[in-house]
Amino acid sequence: MRVREAEGTEVPANAAPGILTIDTGAIRLNYRKLKALAAMEVGAVVKADAYGLGAETVVDALVAEGCTHFFVAHLFEALRLRSAKSHSIRLFVLNGLQPGGEAICAQEGIVPVLNSLDQLTRWSAVAEDLDRPLPAVLQFDTGMSRLGIPVADAARAASLLERARIELLFVMSHLSSADEAGNVQNSEQLRAMEAVSEALPGRPVCFANSGGILLGAAYHKQIVRSGIALYGGAPNSDATSAMHPVVCLDVAVVQTRTVRAGTRIGYGGTLVAEQDMHLATIAAGYADGLPRTLSGRGAVYFNGKRLPMVGRISMDSIIVDITEIGEAGLRPSDMVEVIGPRQTLDALATAAGTISYEILTGLGDRFHRRYR
Ligand SMILES: *Cc1c(COP(=O)(O)O)cnc(C)c1O
């Protein structure tokens, strides 16, 4: 395996700054696990290049598991997948129908999630112009105040639909707090969704994201949309071991050194060695998606040993304390574990003060990607 550089020069993978291993088999196992949780259609959310893991590869892996519904955020993401993938999959655009996107959306058979009555009216006008029904999803805002038609407008949406040449595939909404099983907003949103169903009787409902699936059968409805659980992230705080891990990140050591007590370490000299220390510099930093908030808090692992990050995280490198194993214990080009069996994706995210989603979508393209 080789890393391709701009001019076509190739660098052997073992000289790459880091290796991001993506286990497509684990993604497939996670898909099966979600299917087993409830007998419903499981759609996959592959926005942001499948949370940074490579949308085309992820779609292929999930199609092999029988997945047919794929959700992206933007029309251009759907168009990219449409041109790369067979027309037997359905592509849905969660962020809605932007003015100007209607014609290409219709032409490519992409399904817009209509987030306002205006979008519904415009899509209906396109169907009239083309003189054929167009597929769509209607999203309602059941309490997140982000995207969707207000629940109070459900009856108006229903009457507009009666006159429109729109093939409504399902109605949907999104939970704001599905990762917190005890949050009352979940049941409030569920009740609001059921009010939508009363105004639009008989329409299939798509409600739960990954966390929502774990909230129980009442949340499953006819179709669910899963993202993070497929990619190995914990869908809620009680389920840390529920999904199969998908991503491993190993980063190369580029230099080791020994410093005397009193030596300053890293940008700003924020850390002063209290004793003689052995240090290693590894080849990834905040430009690769390892947030600066890991400074003084994060760690990497080598041969089962925890090696704390010391000083500030740099753009392209991080200094770690290897005093425990010594300079002889770690050599340039050895790989240390940043995400893997010793440190889950969620553990790294917690150390950085963020969530698994932000870590995954931020992992940079300077790492060599290896699919398994
Ligand atoms: C991103 C997103 C999802 C996926 O959520 P996960 O928590 O990753 O399962 C589902 N639905 C909508 C509307 C989203 O924006």
XYZ file of C-alpha atoms and ligand atoms in Angstrom:
387
model
C 0.000 0.000 0.000
C 1.279 3.399 -0.905
C 0.445 7.000 -0.232
C 0.011 9.015 -3.397
C 1.567 12.461 -3.480
C 0.613 15.485 -5.555
C 3.111 14.957 -8.365
C 2.499 11.262 -8.608
C 5.548 10.432 -6.532
C 4.788 7.600 -4.202
C 5.786 7.267 -0.595
C 5.728 3.772 0.865
C 2.982 3.349 3.456
C 5.544 2.676 6.148
C 6.867 6.209 5.616
C 3.388 7.726 5.909
C 2.789 9.991 8.917
C 0.014 7.751 10.072
C -2.237 4.902 9.039
C -5.992 5.121 9.339
C -7.377 1.615 9.150
C -11.074 1.351 8.326
C -12.681 -2.017 8.919
C -15.556 -2.307 6.439
C -16.354 -5.747 7.868
C -17.041 -4.077 11.221
C -19.324 -1.544 9.501
C -21.254 -4.484 8.040
C -21.461 -6.179 11.450
C -22.755 -2.961 12.970
C -25.395 -2.736 10.266
C -26.509 -6.287 11.051
C -26.606 -5.489 14.731
C -28.914 -2.522 14.133
C -31.155 -4.618 11.871
C -31.400 -7.230 14.593
C -32.406 -4.622 17.181
C -35.679 -4.039 15.408
C -37.327 -5.413 12.314
C -37.323 -2.217 10.334
C -35.652 -0.618 7.362
C -32.220 0.631 8.392
C -31.006 3.565 6.308
C -27.397 4.736 6.448
C -26.258 8.306 6.930
C -23.221 8.826 4.686
C -22.945 12.618 4.815
C -19.516 14.269 5.106
C -17.926 11.398 3.141
C -19.476 8.864 5.519
C -18.164 10.716 8.577
C -14.772 10.911 6.916
C -14.426 7.182 6.257
C -15.050 7.225 2.488
C -18.662 7.324 1.318
C -18.187 5.209 -1.798
C -16.539 2.356 0.072
C -19.071 2.543 2.894
C -22.008 2.513 0.454
C -20.585 -0.586 -1.282
C -20.171 -2.368 2.050
C -23.730 -1.560 3.118
C -25.312 -2.367 -0.229
C -23.825 -5.833 0.248
C -25.843 -6.001 3.494
C -29.041 -5.047 1.680
C -29.098 -1.362 2.613
C -30.974 0.727 0.040
C -31.571 4.106 1.748
C -28.635 6.526 2.005
C -28.783 9.996 3.533
C -26.412 12.881 2.798
C -26.525 16.519 3.879
C -26.091 18.293 0.548
C -27.212 17.831 -3.029
C -23.627 17.763 -4.302
C -22.845 14.832 -2.012
C -25.795 12.950 -3.477
C -24.739 13.807 -7.046
C -21.256 12.438 -6.393
C -22.640 9.175 -5.090
C -25.248 9.044 -7.840
C -22.569 9.161 -10.505
C -20.455 6.540 -8.732
C -23.198 4.119 -7.680
C -25.987 2.112 -9.213
C -29.427 3.607 -9.491
C -30.904 0.919 -7.280
C -30.035 2.926 -4.162
C -32.136 5.840 -2.912
C -30.270 9.024 -2.019
C -31.862 11.547 0.325
C -30.687 15.134 0.910
C -31.248 16.005 4.566
C -30.535 19.729 4.371
C -33.406 20.195 1.961
C -34.061 21.657 -1.446
C -32.041 24.810 -2.032
C -33.386 27.220 -4.667
C -31.676 26.391 -7.954
C -31.131 22.723 -7.150
C -34.592 21.507 -8.181
C -33.943 20.599 -11.832
C -30.802 18.545 -11.267
C -32.318 16.875 -8.210
C -35.326 15.771 -10.291
C -33.216 14.748 -13.259
C -30.911 12.570 -11.150
C -33.718 10.970 -9.191
C -32.413 12.241 -5.872
C -34.964 12.558 -3.097
C -35.065 15.927 -1.337
C -36.057 16.131 2.291
C -38.521 19.032 2.109
C -38.015 21.177 5.176
C -40.567 23.938 4.591
C -43.924 24.495 2.912
C -42.064 26.685 0.413
C -39.831 23.755 -0.539
C -42.927 21.584 -0.881
C -44.549 24.138 -3.181
C -41.421 24.496 -5.319
C -40.943 20.727 -5.664
C -44.589 20.383 -6.598
C -44.137 23.044 -9.304
C -41.183 21.088 -10.741
C -43.368 17.960 -10.862
C -46.045 19.949 -12.742
C -43.482 21.250 -15.225
C -42.098 17.774 -15.829
C -45.580 16.297 -15.867
C -44.584 13.369 -13.677
C -44.702 12.626 -9.947
C -41.527 13.312 -7.981
C -40.459 11.500 -4.817
C -39.959 13.429 -1.588
C -39.698 13.204 2.179
C -41.287 15.758 4.495
C -39.350 16.691 7.589
C -41.090 18.164 10.631
C -39.484 20.102 13.457
C -40.616 18.232 16.565
C -38.524 20.261 18.984
C -34.960 20.799 17.828
C -35.590 24.097 16.000
C -33.086 23.226 13.302
C -34.751 21.918 10.146
C -38.292 21.032 9.185
C -41.888 22.197 8.953
C -43.443 23.234 12.278
C -45.737 20.515 13.636
C -48.522 23.115 13.760
C -48.358 23.258 9.939
C -48.833 19.508 9.463
C -52.459 19.891 8.336
C -51.485 22.551 5.793
C -48.725 20.287 4.508
C -51.284 17.487 4.181
C -53.655 19.620 2.137
C -50.842 20.885 -0.117
C -49.827 17.264 -0.685
C -53.317 16.269 -1.756
C -53.043 18.618 -4.718
C -49.348 17.989 -5.479
C -47.858 15.399 -7.804
C -45.505 14.253 -5.114
C -44.824 10.680 -4.170
C -44.359 11.031 -0.399
C -42.000 8.230 0.674
C -42.154 9.000 4.381
C -42.323 11.765 6.952
C -39.350 12.316 9.203
C -37.996 14.238 12.175
C -34.762 14.296 14.155
C -34.183 13.805 17.877
C -32.063 16.409 19.629
C -31.119 14.312 22.672
C -31.211 10.671 21.596
C -27.795 10.047 23.148
C -29.337 10.728 26.583
C -31.808 7.958 27.300
C -33.216 9.780 30.322
C -33.844 13.121 28.604
C -37.560 14.058 28.620
C -37.167 15.777 25.268
C -37.106 12.344 23.630
C -40.649 11.447 24.641
C -41.838 14.999 23.951
C -40.507 14.780 20.412
C -42.040 11.327 20.007
C -45.468 12.718 20.955
C -45.025 15.582 18.499
C -44.104 13.081 15.771
C -47.261 11.119 16.529
C -49.278 14.329 16.112
C -47.716 14.685 12.658
C -48.812 11.138 11.842
C -52.380 11.989 12.815
C -52.366 14.811 10.276
C -50.766 12.555 7.645
C -52.294 9.160 8.386
C -50.834 6.047 6.843
C -47.526 7.661 5.894
C -44.385 5.749 6.890
C -42.295 7.476 9.557
C -38.504 7.857 9.767
C -37.549 9.147 13.207
C -34.607 7.558 15.018
C -30.901 8.156 14.495
C -28.366 5.782 16.118
C -29.160 6.903 19.650
C -32.883 6.827 18.905
C -32.705 3.152 17.912
C -31.465 2.342 21.422
C -34.337 4.278 23.006
C -36.624 1.342 22.267
C -39.228 0.045 19.865
C -41.574 3.031 20.232
C -38.937 5.109 18.462
C -38.272 2.746 15.568
C -41.309 3.396 13.359
C -40.870 2.193 9.761
C -37.353 3.336 8.949
C -34.357 4.507 10.960
C -31.313 6.571 9.951
C -28.042 5.486 11.449
C -24.672 7.153 11.192
C -22.319 7.010 14.145
C -23.295 3.504 15.301
C -22.336 2.091 11.903
C -18.931 3.738 12.237
C -18.278 2.300 15.685
C -19.129 5.318 17.824
C -21.097 4.788 21.014
C -24.700 5.860 20.278
C -25.189 6.825 23.924
C -23.221 6.883 27.153
C -24.508 3.472 28.282
C -23.486 1.680 25.148
C -19.763 2.170 25.040
C -19.148 -1.403 24.017
C -22.283 -1.874 21.958
C -20.830 -1.427 18.492
C -17.855 -3.029 16.769
C -14.918 -0.614 16.508
C -14.341 0.452 12.904
C -11.385 2.820 12.969
C -7.777 2.435 14.110
C -5.323 5.283 13.898
C -1.613 4.678 14.273
C 0.859 7.541 14.022
C 4.589 7.356 13.330
C 7.317 8.468 15.704
C 9.629 10.927 13.958
C 12.149 11.694 16.679
C 13.035 10.827 20.264
C 15.127 12.827 22.735
C 16.152 13.078 26.353
C 15.765 16.408 28.178
C 17.106 17.621 31.503
C 14.957 18.778 34.384
C 14.028 22.442 33.826
C 13.714 22.134 30.020
C 10.689 23.743 28.387
C 8.506 21.562 26.195
C 6.435 22.654 23.188
C 4.933 25.944 21.982
C 4.781 28.627 24.632
C 7.013 26.548 26.847
C 3.882 25.799 28.826
C 5.401 22.681 30.321
C 8.724 22.572 32.148
C 10.251 19.151 32.799
C 10.294 18.551 36.547
C 12.849 15.795 36.139
C 14.939 14.354 33.323
C 12.533 13.030 30.699
C 12.493 10.940 27.536
C 10.266 12.379 24.825
C 9.033 11.291 21.424
C 7.568 13.476 18.685
C 4.831 11.904 16.597
C 3.796 12.898 13.083
C 0.274 14.237 13.496
C -1.280 17.335 14.991
C -4.324 19.535 14.928
C -4.156 19.859 11.132
C -4.813 16.116 11.054
C -7.814 16.352 13.328
C -6.196 15.760 16.707
C -7.625 18.797 18.498
C -5.475 21.264 20.380
C -7.702 20.635 23.380
C -5.807 17.338 23.816
C -2.809 19.398 25.018
C -1.773 18.085 28.404
C -4.804 15.735 28.503
C -4.482 13.167 25.743
C -2.306 10.091 25.442
C -1.127 7.524 22.922
C -0.303 3.866 23.520
C 2.671 1.703 22.657
C 3.085 -1.939 23.650
C 0.305 -1.505 26.162
C 1.925 1.519 27.836
C 0.122 4.832 28.141
C 2.293 7.685 26.863
C 0.848 11.089 27.840
C 0.809 13.995 25.393
C 2.937 16.795 26.854
C 3.007 20.501 26.014
C 0.781 21.991 23.356
C -0.418 20.048 20.317
C 1.275 21.484 17.186
C -0.139 21.624 13.677
C 1.810 18.602 12.408
C 3.219 16.978 15.520
C 2.636 16.057 19.134
C 5.224 15.488 21.863
C 4.641 12.498 24.116
C 6.310 11.489 27.352
C 8.127 8.176 26.900
C 10.065 8.321 30.160
C 8.491 5.072 31.267
C 9.860 3.074 28.325
C 12.968 5.150 27.562
C 14.456 6.191 24.228
C 15.507 2.645 23.508
C 11.894 1.498 23.830
C 10.579 3.516 20.918
C 12.285 4.184 17.591
C 11.620 6.588 14.711
C 9.066 4.993 12.361
C 7.532 2.932 15.175
C 3.789 3.486 15.208
C 1.916 4.520 18.331
C -1.788 3.899 18.787
C -4.032 6.950 18.834
C -7.307 5.087 18.231
C -7.453 1.317 18.621
C -7.794 -1.482 21.160
C -6.234 0.579 23.988
C -8.015 3.844 23.258
C -11.479 3.868 21.734
C -12.703 6.605 19.451
C -15.014 7.754 22.240
C -12.195 7.791 24.812
C -10.101 10.019 22.540
C -13.092 12.297 21.949
C -13.721 12.578 25.679
C -10.066 13.452 26.330
C -10.382 16.200 23.718
C -13.607 17.480 25.256
C -15.627 16.666 22.147
C -17.721 13.900 20.580
C -16.791 10.965 18.374
C -18.533 12.594 15.383
C -16.199 15.584 15.451
C -13.089 13.418 15.758
C -14.107 11.095 12.900
C -15.108 13.853 10.493
C -11.927 15.763 11.302
C -9.345 13.019 10.680
C -7.216 14.476 7.953
C -6.303 13.258 4.517
C -2.592 13.185 5.317
C -3.060 9.771 6.884
C -2.690 6.743 4.678
C -6.084 5.038 4.481
C -6.188 1.297 4.570
C -9.463 -0.590 4.146
C -9.926 -3.976 5.685
C -26.451 13.216 11.026
C -27.881 12.839 11.090
C -28.272 11.522 11.412
C -27.312 10.476 11.897
O -27.183 10.566 13.275
P -26.297 9.529 14.116
O -26.415 10.038 15.488
O -24.931 9.618 13.554
O -26.905 8.183 13.917
C -29.611 11.195 11.308
N -30.526 12.119 10.934
C -30.208 13.397 10.659
C -31.264 14.358 10.268
C -28.876 13.803 10.745
O -28.563 15.092 10.489
